[in-house]
Structure formats: C-alpha cells, structure tokens
Short mmCIF file of C-alpha atoms in Angstrom, two decimals:
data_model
loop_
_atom_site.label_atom_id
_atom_site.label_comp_id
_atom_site.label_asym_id
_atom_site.label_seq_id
_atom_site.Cartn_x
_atom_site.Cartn_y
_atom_site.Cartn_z
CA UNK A 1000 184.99 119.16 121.63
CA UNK A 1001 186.85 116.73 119.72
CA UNK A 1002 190.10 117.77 118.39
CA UNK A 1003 192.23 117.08 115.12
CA UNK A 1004 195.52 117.59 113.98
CA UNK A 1005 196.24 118.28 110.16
CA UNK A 1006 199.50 116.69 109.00
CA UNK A 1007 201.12 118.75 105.74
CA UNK A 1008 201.14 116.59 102.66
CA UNK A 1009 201.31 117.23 99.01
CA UNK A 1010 198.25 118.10 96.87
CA UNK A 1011 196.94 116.66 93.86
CA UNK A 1012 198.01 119.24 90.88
CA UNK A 1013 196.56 122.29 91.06
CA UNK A 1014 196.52 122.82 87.49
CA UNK A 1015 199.06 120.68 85.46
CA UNK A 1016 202.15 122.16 86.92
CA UNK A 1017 201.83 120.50 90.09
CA UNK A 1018 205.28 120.28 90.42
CA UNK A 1019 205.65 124.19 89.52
CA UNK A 1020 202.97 125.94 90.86
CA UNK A 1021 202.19 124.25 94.27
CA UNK A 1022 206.21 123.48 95.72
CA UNK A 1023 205.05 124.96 99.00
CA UNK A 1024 201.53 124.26 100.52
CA UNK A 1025 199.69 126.39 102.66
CA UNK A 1026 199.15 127.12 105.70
CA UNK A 1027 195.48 126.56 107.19
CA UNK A 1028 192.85 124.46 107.32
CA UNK A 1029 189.04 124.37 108.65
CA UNK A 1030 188.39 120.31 109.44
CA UNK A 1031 186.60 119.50 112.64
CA UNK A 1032 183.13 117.80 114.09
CA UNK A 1033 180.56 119.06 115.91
CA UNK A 1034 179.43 118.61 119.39
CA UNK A 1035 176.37 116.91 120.33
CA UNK A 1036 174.40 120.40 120.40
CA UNK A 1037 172.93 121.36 117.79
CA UNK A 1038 175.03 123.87 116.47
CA UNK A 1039 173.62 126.22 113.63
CA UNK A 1040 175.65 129.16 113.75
CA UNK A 1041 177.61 129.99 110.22
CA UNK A 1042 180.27 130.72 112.91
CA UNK A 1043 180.99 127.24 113.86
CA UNK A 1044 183.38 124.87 112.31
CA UNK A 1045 182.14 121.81 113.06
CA UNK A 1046 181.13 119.40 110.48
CA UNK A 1047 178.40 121.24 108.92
CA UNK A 1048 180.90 124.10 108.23
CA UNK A 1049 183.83 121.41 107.44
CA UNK A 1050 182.11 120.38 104.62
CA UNK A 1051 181.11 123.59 103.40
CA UNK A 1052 185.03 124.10 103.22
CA UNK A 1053 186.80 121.50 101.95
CA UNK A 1054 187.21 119.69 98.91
CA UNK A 1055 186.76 123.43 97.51
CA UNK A 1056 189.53 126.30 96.70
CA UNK A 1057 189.00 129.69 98.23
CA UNK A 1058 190.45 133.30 96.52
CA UNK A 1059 191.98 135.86 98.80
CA UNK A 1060 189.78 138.88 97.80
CA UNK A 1061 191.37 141.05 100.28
CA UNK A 1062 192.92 141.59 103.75
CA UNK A 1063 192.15 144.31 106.77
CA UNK A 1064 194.60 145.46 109.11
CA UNK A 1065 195.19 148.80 110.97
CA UNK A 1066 191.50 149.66 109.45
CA UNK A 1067 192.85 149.42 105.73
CA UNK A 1068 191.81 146.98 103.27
CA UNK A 1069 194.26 145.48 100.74
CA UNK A 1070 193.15 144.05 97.44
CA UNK A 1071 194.75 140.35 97.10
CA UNK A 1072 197.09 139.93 93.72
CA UNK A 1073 195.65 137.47 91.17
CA UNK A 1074 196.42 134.12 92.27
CA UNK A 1075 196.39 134.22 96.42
CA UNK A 1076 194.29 131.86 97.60
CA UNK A 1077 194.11 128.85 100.01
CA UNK A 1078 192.56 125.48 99.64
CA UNK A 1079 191.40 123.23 102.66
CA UNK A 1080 191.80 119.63 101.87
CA UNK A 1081 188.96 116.75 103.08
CA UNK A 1082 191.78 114.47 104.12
CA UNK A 1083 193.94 117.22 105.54
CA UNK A 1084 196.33 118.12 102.69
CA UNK A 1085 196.06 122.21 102.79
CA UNK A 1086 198.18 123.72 100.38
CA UNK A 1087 197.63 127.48 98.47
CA UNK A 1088 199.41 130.96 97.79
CA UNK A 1089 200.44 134.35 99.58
CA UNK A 1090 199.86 136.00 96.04
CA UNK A 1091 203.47 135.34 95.47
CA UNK A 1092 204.89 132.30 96.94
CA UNK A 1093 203.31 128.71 97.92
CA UNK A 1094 203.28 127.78 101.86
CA UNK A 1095 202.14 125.14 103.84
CA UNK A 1096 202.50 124.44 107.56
CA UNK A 1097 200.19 122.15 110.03
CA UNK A 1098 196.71 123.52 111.96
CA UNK A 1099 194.83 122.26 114.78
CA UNK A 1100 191.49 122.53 114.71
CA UNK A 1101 189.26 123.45 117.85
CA UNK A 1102 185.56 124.24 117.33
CA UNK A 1103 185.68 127.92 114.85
CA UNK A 1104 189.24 128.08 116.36
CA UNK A 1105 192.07 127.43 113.80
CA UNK A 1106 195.51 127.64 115.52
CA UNK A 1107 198.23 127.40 112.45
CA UNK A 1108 202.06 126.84 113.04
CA UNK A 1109 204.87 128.74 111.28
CA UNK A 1110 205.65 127.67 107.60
CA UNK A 1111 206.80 124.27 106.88
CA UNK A 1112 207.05 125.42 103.32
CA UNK A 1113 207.43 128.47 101.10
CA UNK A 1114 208.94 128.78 97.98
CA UNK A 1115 211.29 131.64 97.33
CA UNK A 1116 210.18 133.47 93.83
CA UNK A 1117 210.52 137.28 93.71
CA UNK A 1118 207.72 139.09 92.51
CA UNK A 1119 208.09 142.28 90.77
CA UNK A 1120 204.25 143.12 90.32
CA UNK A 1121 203.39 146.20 92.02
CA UNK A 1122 202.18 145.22 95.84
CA UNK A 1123 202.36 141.30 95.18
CA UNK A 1124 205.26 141.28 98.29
CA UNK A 1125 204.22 143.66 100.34
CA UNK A 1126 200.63 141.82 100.18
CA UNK A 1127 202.40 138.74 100.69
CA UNK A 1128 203.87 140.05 103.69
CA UNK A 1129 200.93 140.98 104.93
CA UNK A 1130 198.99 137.86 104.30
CA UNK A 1131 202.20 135.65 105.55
CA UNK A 1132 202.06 137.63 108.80
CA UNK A 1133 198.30 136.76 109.56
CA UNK A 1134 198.05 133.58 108.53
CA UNK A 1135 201.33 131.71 109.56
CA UNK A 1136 201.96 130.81 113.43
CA UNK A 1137 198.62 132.38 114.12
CA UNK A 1138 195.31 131.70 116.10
CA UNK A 1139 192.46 132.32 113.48
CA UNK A 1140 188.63 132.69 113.82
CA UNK A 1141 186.85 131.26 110.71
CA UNK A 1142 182.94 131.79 109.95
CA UNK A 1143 181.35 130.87 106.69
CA UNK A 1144 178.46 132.59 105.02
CA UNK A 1145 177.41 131.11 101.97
CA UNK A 1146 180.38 131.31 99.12
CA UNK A 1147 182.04 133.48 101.39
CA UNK A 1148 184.84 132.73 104.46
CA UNK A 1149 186.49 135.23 107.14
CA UNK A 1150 189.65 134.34 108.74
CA UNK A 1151 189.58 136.53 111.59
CA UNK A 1152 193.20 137.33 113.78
CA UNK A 1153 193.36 137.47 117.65
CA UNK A 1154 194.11 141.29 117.02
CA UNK A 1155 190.94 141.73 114.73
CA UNK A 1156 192.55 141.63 111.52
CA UNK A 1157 190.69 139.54 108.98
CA UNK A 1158 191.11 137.37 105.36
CA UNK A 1159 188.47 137.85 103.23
CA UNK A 1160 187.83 134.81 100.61
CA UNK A 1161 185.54 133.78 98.12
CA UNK A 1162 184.85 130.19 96.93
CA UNK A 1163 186.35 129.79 93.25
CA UNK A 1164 184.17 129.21 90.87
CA UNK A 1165 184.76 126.81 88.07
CA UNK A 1166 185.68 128.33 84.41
CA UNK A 1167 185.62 126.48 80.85
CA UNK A 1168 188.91 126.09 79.23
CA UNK A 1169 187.41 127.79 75.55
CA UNK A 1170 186.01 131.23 75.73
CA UNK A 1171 187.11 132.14 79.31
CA UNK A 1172 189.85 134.94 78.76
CA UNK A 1173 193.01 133.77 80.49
CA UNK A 1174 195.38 135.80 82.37
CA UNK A 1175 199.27 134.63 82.64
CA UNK A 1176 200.30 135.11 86.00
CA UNK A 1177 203.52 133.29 86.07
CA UNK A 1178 206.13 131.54 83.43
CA UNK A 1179 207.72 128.53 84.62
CA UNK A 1180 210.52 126.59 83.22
CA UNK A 1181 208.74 123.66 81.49
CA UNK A 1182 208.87 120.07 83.27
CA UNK A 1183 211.64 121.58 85.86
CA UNK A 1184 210.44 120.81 89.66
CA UNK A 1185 211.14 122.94 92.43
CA UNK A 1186 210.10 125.85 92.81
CA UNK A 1187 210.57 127.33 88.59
CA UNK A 1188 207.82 129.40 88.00
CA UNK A 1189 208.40 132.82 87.86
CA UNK A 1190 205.72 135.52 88.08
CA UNK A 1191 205.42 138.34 85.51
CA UNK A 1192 207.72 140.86 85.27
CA UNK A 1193 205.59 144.30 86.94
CA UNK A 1194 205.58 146.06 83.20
CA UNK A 1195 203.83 142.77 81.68
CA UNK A 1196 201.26 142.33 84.88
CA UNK A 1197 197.94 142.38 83.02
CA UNK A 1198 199.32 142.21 79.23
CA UNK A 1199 199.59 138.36 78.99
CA UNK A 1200 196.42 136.85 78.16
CA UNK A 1201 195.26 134.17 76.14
CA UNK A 1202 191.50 133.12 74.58
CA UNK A 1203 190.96 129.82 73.20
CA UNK A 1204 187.57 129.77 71.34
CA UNK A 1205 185.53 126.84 70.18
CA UNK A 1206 186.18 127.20 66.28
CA UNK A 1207 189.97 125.50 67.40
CA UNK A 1208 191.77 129.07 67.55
CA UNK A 1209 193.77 130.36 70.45
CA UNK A 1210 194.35 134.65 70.11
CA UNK A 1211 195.94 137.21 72.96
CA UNK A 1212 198.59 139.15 73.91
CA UNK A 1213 202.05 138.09 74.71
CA UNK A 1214 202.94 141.47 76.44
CA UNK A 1215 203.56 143.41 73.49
CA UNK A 1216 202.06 141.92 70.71
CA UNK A 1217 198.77 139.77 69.75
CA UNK A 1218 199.05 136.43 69.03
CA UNK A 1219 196.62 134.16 66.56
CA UNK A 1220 197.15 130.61 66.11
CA UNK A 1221 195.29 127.25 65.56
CA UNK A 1222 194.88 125.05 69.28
CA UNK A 1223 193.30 121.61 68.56
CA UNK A 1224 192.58 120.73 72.32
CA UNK A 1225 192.51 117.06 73.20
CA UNK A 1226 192.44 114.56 76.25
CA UNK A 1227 194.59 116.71 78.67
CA UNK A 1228 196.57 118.32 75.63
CA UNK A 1229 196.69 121.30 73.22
CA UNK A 1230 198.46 121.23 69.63
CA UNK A 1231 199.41 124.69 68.85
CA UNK A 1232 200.06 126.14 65.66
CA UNK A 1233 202.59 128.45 64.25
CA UNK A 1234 201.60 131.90 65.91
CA UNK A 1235 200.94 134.91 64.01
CA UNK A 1236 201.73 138.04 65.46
CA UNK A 1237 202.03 141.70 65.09
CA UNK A 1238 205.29 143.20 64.83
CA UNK A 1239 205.16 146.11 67.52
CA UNK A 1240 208.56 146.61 69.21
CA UNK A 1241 208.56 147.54 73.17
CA UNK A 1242 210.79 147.55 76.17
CA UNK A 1243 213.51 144.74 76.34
CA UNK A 1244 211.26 143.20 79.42
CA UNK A 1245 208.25 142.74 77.34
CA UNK A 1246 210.28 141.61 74.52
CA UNK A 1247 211.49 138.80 76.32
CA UNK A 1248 208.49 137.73 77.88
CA UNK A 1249 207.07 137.55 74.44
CA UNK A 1250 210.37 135.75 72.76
CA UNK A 1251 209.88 133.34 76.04
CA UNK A 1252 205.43 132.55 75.26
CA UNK A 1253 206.12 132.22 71.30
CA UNK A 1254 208.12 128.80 72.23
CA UNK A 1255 204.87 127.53 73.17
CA UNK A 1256 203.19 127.83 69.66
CA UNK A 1257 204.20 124.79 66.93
CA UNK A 1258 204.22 122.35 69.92
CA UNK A 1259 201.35 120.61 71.98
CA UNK A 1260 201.81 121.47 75.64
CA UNK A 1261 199.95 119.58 78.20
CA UNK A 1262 197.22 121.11 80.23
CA UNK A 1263 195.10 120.67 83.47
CA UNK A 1264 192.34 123.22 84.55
CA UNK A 1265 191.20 123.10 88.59
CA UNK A 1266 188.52 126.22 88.94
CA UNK A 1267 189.56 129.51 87.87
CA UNK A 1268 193.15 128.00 87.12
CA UNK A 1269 194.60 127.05 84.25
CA UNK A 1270 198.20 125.79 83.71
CA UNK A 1271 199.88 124.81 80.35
CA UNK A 1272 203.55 123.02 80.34
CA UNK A 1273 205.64 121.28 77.76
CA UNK A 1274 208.43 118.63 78.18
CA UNK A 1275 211.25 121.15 77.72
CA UNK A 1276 210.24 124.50 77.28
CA UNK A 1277 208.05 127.21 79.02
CA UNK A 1278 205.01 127.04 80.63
CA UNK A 1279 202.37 128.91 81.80
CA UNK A 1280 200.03 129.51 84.89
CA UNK A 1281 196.87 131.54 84.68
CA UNK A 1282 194.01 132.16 85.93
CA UNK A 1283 190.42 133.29 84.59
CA UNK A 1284 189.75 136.84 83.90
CA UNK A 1285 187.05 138.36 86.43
#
C-alpha cells in the first residue's frame, strides 16, 4: 500500500477573507491510491474515495462520544485539498497540522496551527474542544457514502460530515457568523457575541436590494453587485433600542452600508471585507 505524506500549506481564500477567516488550517486529510485489487468498498480510501474527497469542503454536522451526539456550531467544517493543502474550522478557531495517509487509515499530528478567538456562542468551545480532541494527534477511520463522510476514532468516537453544497450569492439568506476587522491579517475575526448568535442575517435579492437584521434592528439598502464587489447604499433601519452588546454589533455592520466592500463566495460561505473597516463572514441559512 503506497503511502503519502501531506505537507501543511496555505489555502486559496475560503471566501474573500482569506487572510481572516482561514489563519489556521486544519487538521486532516483523505489522499491516497489504491492497491492493485480491486477495491469497491465505500470504506476504502484509495483513489476512488480520494477523489470523492477532495477538491470539495465538508460541514461538521455533528460529533459522538461517550454515546452522545453533539450538534456542530455553524461554520465547523474541514476541507481536504487535491494537492495536499487541508485547512478548515473546530466551529471556533482555524487549525491545520500534517496527516499520513494509509489505505482508510488517516493518522493526523497535533496542531501546527490554531488561531486563538474566543467564542461566546453557547457550546461553540466546548464543541470545539470536543472536535479538537478527536481530530488532532489522532488515528482516524474515514468511509464515504455518497455526500456523506465518517471520521471514525480508535476509541469509536466518530465526525459526522456532509459535503457543502454550493449557494447563490442573491436570494440565499445569509447568516453572520463572525466580524472581522477589515483588511487586518492574523487572526481578526471575531465570532458573534452569544446574545447576537442567530440575529445577524443578511438577504440580497435580485431587484439590487440587500435587507436583514443587524442584531437588533432591520436593515434595507440598495447593493449593486459587480465583478467580485458590492456598492452599498445608505441603510435604512428601524430604530429599536436593545442591550449595549447588540447595539454595538449593529453600530459595528452599519459601517458597511455607503461603501462597496469586496466579496468572494466558496459553497455555503460567504465573506464580505472592506479596505478599512469591518467585515463579515457568513454562511447560508439551512
């Protein structure tokens, strides 16, 4: 059985915030060949099961340990590269490390990378934790069935993922995840404060309108979308007062409107930054 080692390097942008959203890369990849048998099994990674893999980003749906199942945040996932870039997210933070690759055997060393935000949205760390703990410095069973892949743990536990599928930047409701700090590198987005988790969202519709919520408020405004750009108009908005938290998150998304931010969609991801103010990552509604 041949074997191959995975060297760690950077991604392409995962969705215009390169810079922001992927500092750390993941940790795990499926890349191998098969043998001269003729292996059919969904259990085998060989090159059959490569390709299904690659060139593809997967969603966390959920993880099993101790016989309970934990729903993944919005945002975990893990993408396996075709040249051996792996990069993806805890639900939190980015990681990366190395894997070798043996057959359906994935043996992954400790983190190379992680970033070091700290999420406030209820179970995005303790998930994180969880996740961290399977995948990094870990011998992993992987079988693919269709859209779906299991990452199975020596002890039993398993990662349960779902190919992304792709969404359209107008009419696909757009959750906010995470803020970031414009063009900054290293590491600057910031997820959502736990009171906001679920209240950020934005729509933009083909008659060249954006409308959401910024957390507290709705928000209307014109978006002429161009070639990798939106132009955003002055935003209307109700005038509802909440907690200071929301308040600022809203007084933080409002310096996006009158400006045109640049944009890059990958899948069910969606980032939007400008040259020196906020930006935003987000991913498609389910």
């Amino acid at each position: 059985m041949h074997t191959q080692r995975l060297n760690l390097s950077v991604l392409s942008p995962r969705v215009g915030l390169s810079a922001l959203a992927v500092t750390g890369l993941l940790a795990t990849a499926a890349c191998g060949t098969e043998s001269g048998s003729n292996d059919s099994g969904s259990g085998s990674v060989g090159t059959r099961q490569a390709t299904e893999i690659t060139g593809k980003q997967w969603n966390v749906d959920s993880v099993t340990a101790d016989g309970k199942t934990q729903d993944a945040p919005a945002g975990a996932h893990i993408e396996f590269g075709k040249d051996g870039k792996v990069g993806g997210n805890y639900g939190c933070n980015h990681f990366g490390a190395t894997a070798e690759i043996k057959g359906d055997t994935i043996t992954v060393a400790d983190d190379t990378f992680k970033t070091e935000m700290a999420c406030t949205a209820d179970g995005a760390m303790g998930f994180e934790s969880r996740l961290g703990g399977m995948i990094s410095g870990s011998t992993l069973k992987a079988e693919v069935n269709d859209d779906k892949l299991t990452l199975t743990t020596e002890n039993g536990y398993t990662v349960n993922l779902t190919a992304d599928k792709p969404a359209e930047l107008l009419g696909t409701k757009w959750d906010v995840t995470a803020m970031t700090k414009g063009a900054v590198k290293g590491g600057s987005a910031v997820a959502l404060a736990s009171e906001a988790e679920g209240k950020v969202h934005l729509t933009f519709d083909k008659d060249g309108t954006v409308r959401g919520q910024l957390g507290c408020n709705k928000v209307t405004a014109k978006a002429t979308v161009g070639d990798g750009t939106i132009t955003l108009g002055a935003a209307g908005t109700t005038r509802k007062m909440c907690s200071a938290s929301l308040m600022d998150t809203e007084k933080t998304l409002l310096k996006l409107f009158g400006t045109t931010v640049k944009y890059q969609l990958k899948g069910s991801s969606l980032t939007l930054t400008s040259e020196n103010g906020p930006g935003v990552e987000a991913v498609a509604a389910k």
